């Protein structure tokens, strides 16, 4: 199995609800390594740049407003099949459709307020990691 890196974000809804520690604990319990981590507040322009691939979608404005509404925790996770493993740990985007025991099922309140973000492919992960972290931070 390949060792991969993926971007993970604890979204503003989870940070506001003090779920950061619980989510970090689940990452550790799953055997994923956190190789870089920082807390920050995205500007609207930064959120728009990060989610530029969704610019033409109807949810783009709501998403970028939400992601710039409060602090987030961004991190780079590393491990064998890290992309898939993090996505499985998060669960489906819609908390109502997520598997029992997943972060989104247990803590998410809506499709938008679903606590976490994760890269969906190696190419996406490479872009997303470099959006938030310089090479020397890794």
Tab-separated table of N, CA and C in Angstrom:
chain	number	residue	atom	x	y	z
A	1	UNK	N	0.841	-1.184	0.000
A	1	UNK	CA	0.000	0.000	0.000
A	1	UNK	C	0.883	1.242	0.000
A	2	UNK	N	0.531	2.218	-0.838
A	2	UNK	CA	1.378	3.410	-0.924
A	2	UNK	C	1.205	4.336	0.276
A	3	UNK	N	2.323	4.942	0.696
A	3	UNK	CA	2.256	5.985	1.719
A	3	UNK	C	1.863	7.262	0.990
A	4	UNK	N	0.803	7.894	1.464
A	4	UNK	CA	0.272	9.100	0.837
A	4	UNK	C	0.185	10.221	1.859
A	5	UNK	N	0.039	11.411	1.315
A	5	UNK	CA	-0.302	12.582	2.126
A	5	UNK	C	-1.620	13.133	1.625
A	6	UNK	N	-2.409	13.633	2.553
A	6	UNK	CA	-3.692	14.226	2.204
A	6	UNK	C	-3.934	15.441	3.073
A	7	UNK	N	-4.746	16.359	2.576
A	7	UNK	CA	-5.114	17.511	3.381
A	7	UNK	C	-6.383	17.186	4.152
A	8	UNK	N	-6.415	17.602	5.389
A	8	UNK	CA	-7.605	17.483	6.227
A	8	UNK	C	-7.897	18.858	6.812
A	9	UNK	N	-9.161	19.202	6.863
A	9	UNK	CA	-9.574	20.458	7.485
A	9	UNK	C	-10.654	20.156	8.509
A	10	UNK	N	-10.483	20.722	9.695
A	10	UNK	CA	-11.567	20.747	10.673
A	10	UNK	C	-12.257	22.080	10.444
A	11	UNK	N	-13.507	22.018	10.019
A	11	UNK	CA	-14.243	23.193	9.553
A	11	UNK	C	-14.726	24.079	10.713
A	12	UNK	N	-15.147	25.313	10.376
A	12	UNK	CA	-15.564	26.262	11.424
A	12	UNK	C	-16.652	25.741	12.359
A	13	UNK	N	-17.593	24.956	11.852
A	13	UNK	CA	-18.663	24.452	12.724
A	13	UNK	C	-18.096	23.555	13.818
A	14	UNK	N	-17.121	22.725	13.484
A	14	UNK	CA	-16.521	21.822	14.475
A	14	UNK	C	-15.614	22.572	15.438
A	15	UNK	N	-14.870	23.553	14.935
A	15	UNK	CA	-14.007	24.348	15.814
A	15	UNK	C	-14.865	25.102	16.822
A	16	UNK	N	-15.957	25.720	16.339
A	16	UNK	CA	-16.855	26.465	17.241
A	16	UNK	C	-17.450	25.578	18.321
A	17	UNK	N	-17.680	24.310	17.990
A	17	UNK	CA	-18.309	23.374	18.927
A	17	UNK	C	-17.279	22.610	19.759
A	18	UNK	N	-16.031	23.050	19.702
A	18	UNK	CA	-14.941	22.440	20.490
A	18	UNK	C	-14.750	20.952	20.207
A	19	UNK	N	-14.845	20.575	18.936
A	19	UNK	CA	-14.668	19.178	18.543
A	19	UNK	C	-13.261	18.879	18.028
A	20	UNK	N	-12.387	19.882	18.005
A	20	UNK	CA	-11.044	19.701	17.447
A	20	UNK	C	-10.302	18.554	18.129
A	21	UNK	N	-10.290	18.527	19.440
A	21	UNK	CA	-9.573	17.478	20.174
A	21	UNK	C	-10.099	16.094	19.864
A	22	UNK	N	-11.407	15.949	19.804
A	22	UNK	CA	-12.021	14.649	19.491
A	22	UNK	C	-11.642	14.192	18.088
A	23	UNK	N	-11.664	15.118	17.127
A	23	UNK	CA	-11.314	14.753	15.752
A	23	UNK	C	-9.831	14.398	15.657
A	24	UNK	N	-8.967	15.167	16.304
A	24	UNK	CA	-7.537	14.838	16.312
A	24	UNK	C	-7.296	13.470	16.951
A	25	UNK	N	-8.008	13.169	18.001
A	25	UNK	CA	-7.883	11.872	18.661
A	25	UNK	C	-8.255	10.738	17.704
A	26	UNK	N	-9.303	10.925	16.950
A	26	UNK	CA	-9.721	9.889	15.991
A	26	UNK	C	-8.677	9.688	14.891
A	27	UNK	N	-8.040	10.774	14.478
A	27	UNK	CA	-6.975	10.674	13.482
A	27	UNK	C	-5.837	9.821	14.040
A	28	UNK	N	-5.434	10.103	15.262
A	28	UNK	CA	-4.362	9.325	15.895
A	28	UNK	C	-4.765	7.861	16.069
A	29	UNK	N	-5.982	7.626	16.539
A	29	UNK	CA	-6.456	6.252	16.742
A	29	UNK	C	-6.490	5.469	15.435
A	30	UNK	N	-6.715	6.158	14.320
A	30	UNK	CA	-6.755	5.490	13.013
A	30	UNK	C	-5.355	5.195	12.483
A	31	UNK	N	-4.327	5.664	13.193
A	31	UNK	CA	-2.962	5.383	12.777
A	31	UNK	C	-2.422	6.332	11.719
A	32	UNK	N	-3.097	7.437	11.479
A	32	UNK	CA	-2.597	8.436	10.545
A	32	UNK	C	-1.674	9.394	11.299
A	33	UNK	N	-0.617	9.816	10.635
A	33	UNK	CA	0.339	10.735	11.236
A	33	UNK	C	0.018	12.159	10.800
A	34	UNK	N	0.047	13.090	11.728
A	34	UNK	CA	-0.111	14.503	11.402
A	34	UNK	C	1.286	15.064	11.191
A	35	UNK	N	1.614	15.396	9.935
A	35	UNK	CA	2.961	15.881	9.638
A	35	UNK	C	3.043	17.405	9.636
A	36	UNK	N	1.901	18.083	9.561
A	36	UNK	CA	1.853	19.543	9.650
A	36	UNK	C	0.450	19.921	10.100
A	37	UNK	N	0.364	20.992	10.912
A	37	UNK	CA	-0.934	21.423	11.420
A	37	UNK	C	-0.875	22.908	11.749
A	38	UNK	N	-1.956	23.612	11.463
A	38	UNK	CA	-2.059	25.018	11.858
A	38	UNK	C	-3.523	25.418	11.965
A	39	UNK	N	-3.751	26.387	12.817
A	39	UNK	CA	-5.067	26.977	12.997
A	39	UNK	C	-5.045	28.336	12.318
A	40	UNK	N	-6.083	28.643	11.554
A	40	UNK	CA	-6.131	29.921	10.861
A	40	UNK	C	-7.575	30.279	10.535
A	41	UNK	N	-7.757	31.491	10.096
A	41	UNK	CA	-9.072	31.936	9.635
A	41	UNK	C	-8.913	32.357	8.181
A	42	UNK	N	-9.623	31.666	7.306
A	42	UNK	CA	-9.555	31.968	5.881
A	42	UNK	C	-10.278	33.275	5.587
A	43	UNK	N	-9.689	34.085	4.726
A	43	UNK	CA	-10.424	35.228	4.185
A	43	UNK	C	-11.396	34.682	3.140
A	44	UNK	N	-12.344	35.479	2.754
A	44	UNK	CA	-13.284	35.039	1.711
A	44	UNK	C	-12.518	34.728	0.424
A	45	UNK	N	-11.549	35.564	0.082
A	45	UNK	CA	-10.756	35.343	-1.131
A	45	UNK	C	-9.965	34.033	-1.050
A	46	UNK	N	-9.415	33.718	0.113
A	46	UNK	CA	-8.683	32.455	0.269
A	46	UNK	C	-9.616	31.258	0.129
A	47	UNK	N	-10.802	31.349	0.709
A	47	UNK	CA	-11.777	30.267	0.584
A	47	UNK	C	-12.200	30.106	-0.883
A	48	UNK	N	-12.392	31.216	-1.569
A	48	UNK	CA	-12.766	31.154	-2.989
A	48	UNK	C	-11.653	30.523	-3.819
A	49	UNK	N	-10.401	30.841	-3.510
A	49	UNK	CA	-9.284	30.231	-4.223
A	49	UNK	C	-9.188	28.737	-3.973
A	50	UNK	N	-9.379	28.339	-2.724
A	50	UNK	CA	-9.301	26.927	-2.379
A	50	UNK	C	-10.402	26.127	-3.061
A	51	UNK	N	-11.603	26.670	-3.090
A	51	UNK	CA	-12.751	25.974	-3.673
A	51	UNK	C	-13.054	26.417	-5.103
A	52	UNK	N	-12.067	26.975	-5.814
A	52	UNK	CA	-12.267	27.500	-7.168
A	52	UNK	C	-12.865	26.470	-8.120
A	53	UNK	N	-12.566	25.209	-7.914
A	53	UNK	CA	-13.104	24.150	-8.777
A	53	UNK	C	-14.633	24.111	-8.728
A	54	UNK	N	-15.218	24.640	-7.670
A	54	UNK	CA	-16.678	24.650	-7.502
A	54	UNK	C	-17.313	25.997	-7.850
A	55	UNK	N	-16.540	26.909	-8.427
A	55	UNK	CA	-17.004	28.279	-8.659
A	55	UNK	C	-18.351	28.355	-9.375
A	56	UNK	N	-18.608	27.478	-10.303
A	56	UNK	CA	-19.852	27.533	-11.088
A	56	UNK	C	-21.019	26.789	-10.426
A	57	UNK	N	-20.782	26.165	-9.325
A	57	UNK	CA	-21.837	25.396	-8.645
A	57	UNK	C	-22.706	26.324	-7.803
A	58	UNK	N	-23.964	25.967	-7.622
A	58	UNK	CA	-24.874	26.853	-6.878
A	58	UNK	C	-24.515	27.040	-5.408
A	59	UNK	N	-23.776	26.118	-4.832
A	59	UNK	CA	-23.440	26.207	-3.408
A	59	UNK	C	-22.150	26.981	-3.141
A	60	UNK	N	-21.456	27.453	-4.180
A	60	UNK	CA	-20.135	28.073	-4.033
A	60	UNK	C	-20.147	29.252	-3.060
A	61	UNK	N	-21.075	30.186	-3.202
A	61	UNK	CA	-21.093	31.363	-2.328
A	61	UNK	C	-21.344	30.981	-0.870
A	62	UNK	N	-22.297	30.101	-0.648
A	62	UNK	CA	-22.580	29.669	0.726
A	62	UNK	C	-21.373	28.944	1.322
A	63	UNK	N	-20.736	28.099	0.518
A	63	UNK	CA	-19.579	27.345	0.993
A	63	UNK	C	-18.430	28.266	1.373
A	64	UNK	N	-18.100	29.212	0.517
A	64	UNK	CA	-16.962	30.082	0.806
A	64	UNK	C	-17.277	31.044	1.951
A	65	UNK	N	-18.524	31.461	2.071
A	65	UNK	CA	-18.911	32.284	3.218
A	65	UNK	C	-18.759	31.486	4.510
A	66	UNK	N	-19.248	30.250	4.494
A	66	UNK	CA	-19.138	29.380	5.665
A	66	UNK	C	-17.678	29.117	6.040
A	67	UNK	N	-16.858	28.770	5.056
A	67	UNK	CA	-15.465	28.421	5.350
A	67	UNK	C	-14.644	29.615	5.827
A	68	UNK	N	-15.118	30.815	5.570
A	68	UNK	CA	-14.424	32.010	6.058
A	68	UNK	C	-15.119	32.607	7.283
A	69	UNK	N	-16.061	31.888	7.867
A	69	UNK	CA	-16.857	32.405	8.987
A	69	UNK	C	-16.209	32.231	10.357
A	70	UNK	N	-15.120	31.505	10.429
A	70	UNK	CA	-14.475	31.266	11.709
A	70	UNK	C	-13.190	30.492	11.509
A	71	UNK	N	-12.540	30.178	12.606
A	71	UNK	CA	-11.271	29.446	12.539
A	71	UNK	C	-11.464	28.040	11.993
A	72	UNK	N	-10.419	27.574	11.325
A	72	UNK	CA	-10.330	26.195	10.862
A	72	UNK	C	-8.986	25.642	11.321
A	73	UNK	N	-8.870	24.333	11.327
A	73	UNK	CA	-7.593	23.671	11.576
A	73	UNK	C	-7.268	22.897	10.307
A	74	UNK	N	-6.143	23.249	9.690
A	74	UNK	CA	-5.709	22.552	8.478
A	74	UNK	C	-4.513	21.683	8.835
A	75	UNK	N	-4.462	20.516	8.238
A	75	UNK	CA	-3.359	19.607	8.545
A	75	UNK	C	-3.064	18.694	7.370
A	76	UNK	N	-1.863	18.192	7.369
A	76	UNK	CA	-1.439	17.199	6.401
A	76	UNK	C	-1.331	15.878	7.138
A	77	UNK	N	-2.073	14.900	6.637
A	77	UNK	CA	-2.035	13.559	7.219
A	77	UNK	C	-1.214	12.658	6.309
A	78	UNK	N	-0.511	11.716	6.911
A	78	UNK	CA	0.328	10.803	6.151
A	78	UNK	C	0.115	9.389	6.646
A	79	UNK	N	0.145	8.456	5.709
A	79	UNK	CA	0.042	7.046	6.048
A	79	UNK	C	-0.255	6.230	4.808
A	80	UNK	N	-0.285	4.930	4.983
A	80	UNK	CA	-0.649	4.057	3.871
A	80	UNK	C	-2.099	4.334	3.500
A	81	UNK	N	-2.325	4.596	2.217
A	81	UNK	CA	-3.668	4.901	1.711
A	81	UNK	C	-4.360	5.995	2.524
A	82	UNK	N	-3.608	7.028	2.870
A	82	UNK	CA	-4.119	8.090	3.743
A	82	UNK	C	-5.371	8.767	3.183
A	83	UNK	N	-5.439	8.944	1.877
A	83	UNK	CA	-6.602	9.628	1.284
A	83	UNK	C	-7.864	8.834	1.566
A	84	UNK	N	-7.855	7.566	1.215
A	84	UNK	CA	-9.030	6.714	1.433
A	84	UNK	C	-9.329	6.548	2.922
A	85	UNK	N	-8.304	6.341	3.710
A	85	UNK	CA	-8.521	6.126	5.148
A	85	UNK	C	-9.145	7.352	5.805
A	86	UNK	N	-8.685	8.557	5.464
A	86	UNK	CA	-9.262	9.768	6.033
A	86	UNK	C	-10.701	9.942	5.554
A	87	UNK	N	-10.962	9.653	4.287
A	87	UNK	CA	-12.330	9.791	3.767
A	87	UNK	C	-13.270	8.794	4.458
A	88	UNK	N	-12.792	7.596	4.726
A	88	UNK	CA	-13.613	6.619	5.449
A	88	UNK	C	-13.865	7.065	6.888
A	89	UNK	N	-12.873	7.647	7.520
A	89	UNK	CA	-13.011	8.132	8.889
A	89	UNK	C	-14.001	9.302	8.962
A	90	UNK	N	-13.978	10.162	7.944
A	90	UNK	CA	-14.923	11.286	7.892
A	90	UNK	C	-16.349	10.801	7.660
A	91	UNK	N	-16.538	9.903	6.697
A	91	UNK	CA	-17.873	9.472	6.300
A	91	UNK	C	-18.391	10.297	5.135
A	92	UNK	N	-19.566	9.957	4.662
A	92	UNK	CA	-20.173	10.629	3.520
A	92	UNK	C	-20.389	12.109	3.809
A	93	UNK	N	-20.395	12.916	2.745
A	93	UNK	CA	-20.578	14.364	2.866
A	93	UNK	C	-21.851	14.715	3.627
A	94	UNK	N	-22.920	14.015	3.337
A	94	UNK	CA	-24.192	14.234	4.033
A	94	UNK	C	-24.179	13.391	5.306
A	95	UNK	N	-24.168	14.030	6.472
A	95	UNK	CA	-24.117	13.259	7.724
A	95	UNK	C	-25.223	12.211	7.843
A	96	UNK	N	-26.391	12.474	7.278
A	96	UNK	CA	-27.493	11.517	7.343
A	96	UNK	C	-27.188	10.250	6.544
A	97	UNK	N	-26.287	10.349	5.562
A	97	UNK	CA	-25.913	9.197	4.736
A	97	UNK	C	-24.600	8.549	5.184
A	98	UNK	N	-23.921	9.168	6.133
A	98	UNK	CA	-22.625	8.664	6.583
A	98	UNK	C	-22.795	7.422	7.447
A	99	UNK	N	-21.801	6.566	7.398
A	99	UNK	CA	-21.837	5.321	8.173
A	99	UNK	C	-21.772	5.614	9.666
A	100	UNK	N	-22.405	4.774	10.473
A	100	UNK	CA	-22.309	4.929	11.934
A	100	UNK	C	-20.853	4.926	12.378
A	101	UNK	N	-20.550	5.750	13.363
A	101	UNK	CA	-19.206	5.821	13.909
A	101	UNK	C	-18.278	6.788	13.200
A	102	UNK	N	-18.695	7.316	12.041
A	102	UNK	CA	-17.844	8.272	11.330
A	102	UNK	C	-17.993	9.666	11.938
A	103	UNK	N	-17.008	10.500	11.673
A	103	UNK	CA	-17.012	11.862	12.218
A	103	UNK	C	-18.253	12.626	11.768
A	104	UNK	N	-18.536	12.577	10.491
A	104	UNK	CA	-19.675	13.349	9.987
A	104	UNK	C	-21.003	12.820	10.513
A	105	UNK	N	-21.140	11.527	10.661
A	105	UNK	CA	-22.388	10.959	11.187
A	105	UNK	C	-22.601	11.379	12.639
A	106	UNK	N	-21.530	11.331	13.424
A	106	UNK	CA	-21.651	11.623	14.851
A	106	UNK	C	-21.721	13.113	15.167
A	107	UNK	N	-21.054	13.948	14.359
A	107	UNK	CA	-20.941	15.359	14.718
A	107	UNK	C	-21.501	16.334	13.683
A	108	UNK	N	-21.684	15.901	12.441
A	108	UNK	CA	-22.176	16.793	11.404
A	108	UNK	C	-23.653	17.107	11.591
A	109	UNK	N	-24.041	18.308	11.185
A	109	UNK	CA	-25.447	18.712	11.311
A	109	UNK	C	-26.110	18.965	9.969
A	110	UNK	N	-25.320	19.070	8.891
A	110	UNK	CA	-25.865	19.275	7.546
A	110	UNK	C	-24.775	18.961	6.527
A	111	UNK	N	-25.132	18.984	5.260
A	111	UNK	CA	-24.136	18.737	4.217
A	111	UNK	C	-23.021	19.767	4.304
A	112	UNK	N	-23.356	21.028	4.561
A	112	UNK	CA	-22.336	22.071	4.683
A	112	UNK	C	-21.631	22.006	6.034
A	113	UNK	N	-22.372	21.870	7.090
A	113	UNK	CA	-21.799	21.834	8.440
A	113	UNK	C	-21.525	20.380	8.819
A	114	UNK	N	-20.541	19.806	8.113
A	114	UNK	CA	-20.235	18.391	8.313
A	114	UNK	C	-18.869	18.171	8.962
A	115	UNK	N	-18.337	19.215	9.559
A	115	UNK	CA	-17.160	19.174	10.436
A	115	UNK	C	-15.802	19.047	9.760
A	116	UNK	N	-15.705	18.347	8.641
A	116	UNK	CA	-14.385	18.048	8.085
A	116	UNK	C	-14.363	18.120	6.570
A	117	UNK	N	-13.155	18.289	6.059
A	117	UNK	CA	-12.881	18.235	4.621
A	117	UNK	C	-11.703	17.303	4.417
A	118	UNK	N	-11.697	16.603	3.293
A	118	UNK	CA	-10.556	15.778	2.938
A	118	UNK	C	-10.371	15.720	1.440
A	119	UNK	N	-9.137	15.656	1.013
A	119	UNK	CA	-8.836	15.517	-0.411
A	119	UNK	C	-9.439	14.226	-0.940
A	120	UNK	N	-9.815	14.243	-2.226
A	120	UNK	CA	-10.476	13.062	-2.789
A	120	UNK	C	-9.609	12.248	-3.745
A	121	UNK	N	-8.402	12.720	-4.051
A	121	UNK	CA	-7.518	12.015	-4.985
A	121	UNK	C	-6.097	12.538	-4.802
A	122	UNK	N	-5.102	11.797	-5.259
A	122	UNK	CA	-3.721	12.251	-5.107
A	122	UNK	C	-3.453	13.628	-5.730
A	123	UNK	N	-4.033	13.895	-6.899
A	123	UNK	CA	-3.821	15.190	-7.557
A	123	UNK	C	-4.450	16.324	-6.747
A	124	UNK	N	-5.639	16.079	-6.242
A	124	UNK	CA	-6.313	17.072	-5.405
A	124	UNK	C	-5.518	17.302	-4.128
A	125	UNK	N	-5.041	16.226	-3.534
A	125	UNK	CA	-4.262	16.343	-2.299
A	125	UNK	C	-3.016	17.187	-2.524
A	126	UNK	N	-2.328	16.985	-3.643
A	126	UNK	CA	-1.112	17.754	-3.928
A	126	UNK	C	-1.433	19.246	-4.006
A	127	UNK	N	-2.502	19.607	-4.718
A	127	UNK	CA	-2.905	21.013	-4.801
A	127	UNK	C	-3.291	21.556	-3.437
A	128	UNK	N	-4.134	20.816	-2.723
A	128	UNK	CA	-4.656	21.298	-1.450
A	128	UNK	C	-3.571	21.445	-0.389
A	129	UNK	N	-2.667	20.490	-0.313
A	129	UNK	CA	-1.568	20.588	0.652
A	129	UNK	C	-0.737	21.832	0.348
A	130	UNK	N	-0.403	22.041	-0.928
A	130	UNK	CA	0.443	23.186	-1.286
A	130	UNK	C	-0.293	24.517	-1.126
A	131	UNK	N	-1.618	24.498	-1.086
A	131	UNK	CA	-2.397	25.725	-0.894
A	131	UNK	C	-2.165	26.285	0.512
A	132	UNK	N	-1.992	25.400	1.477
A	132	UNK	CA	-1.860	25.821	2.868
A	132	UNK	C	-0.457	25.688	3.457
A	133	UNK	N	0.390	24.831	2.863
A	133	UNK	CA	1.686	24.553	3.466
A	133	UNK	C	2.807	24.686	2.451
A	134	UNK	N	3.860	25.403	2.846
A	134	UNK	CA	5.081	25.453	2.046
A	134	UNK	C	5.852	24.164	2.259
A	135	UNK	N	6.689	23.815	1.301
A	135	UNK	CA	7.442	22.562	1.377
A	135	UNK	C	8.242	22.460	2.676
A	136	UNK	N	8.824	23.578	3.141
A	136	UNK	CA	9.641	23.528	4.356
A	136	UNK	C	8.829	23.222	5.608
A	137	UNK	N	7.493	23.391	5.550
A	137	UNK	CA	6.647	23.081	6.704
A	137	UNK	C	6.342	21.591	6.808
A	138	UNK	N	6.658	20.870	5.769
A	138	UNK	CA	6.351	19.441	5.744
A	138	UNK	C	7.587	18.630	6.109
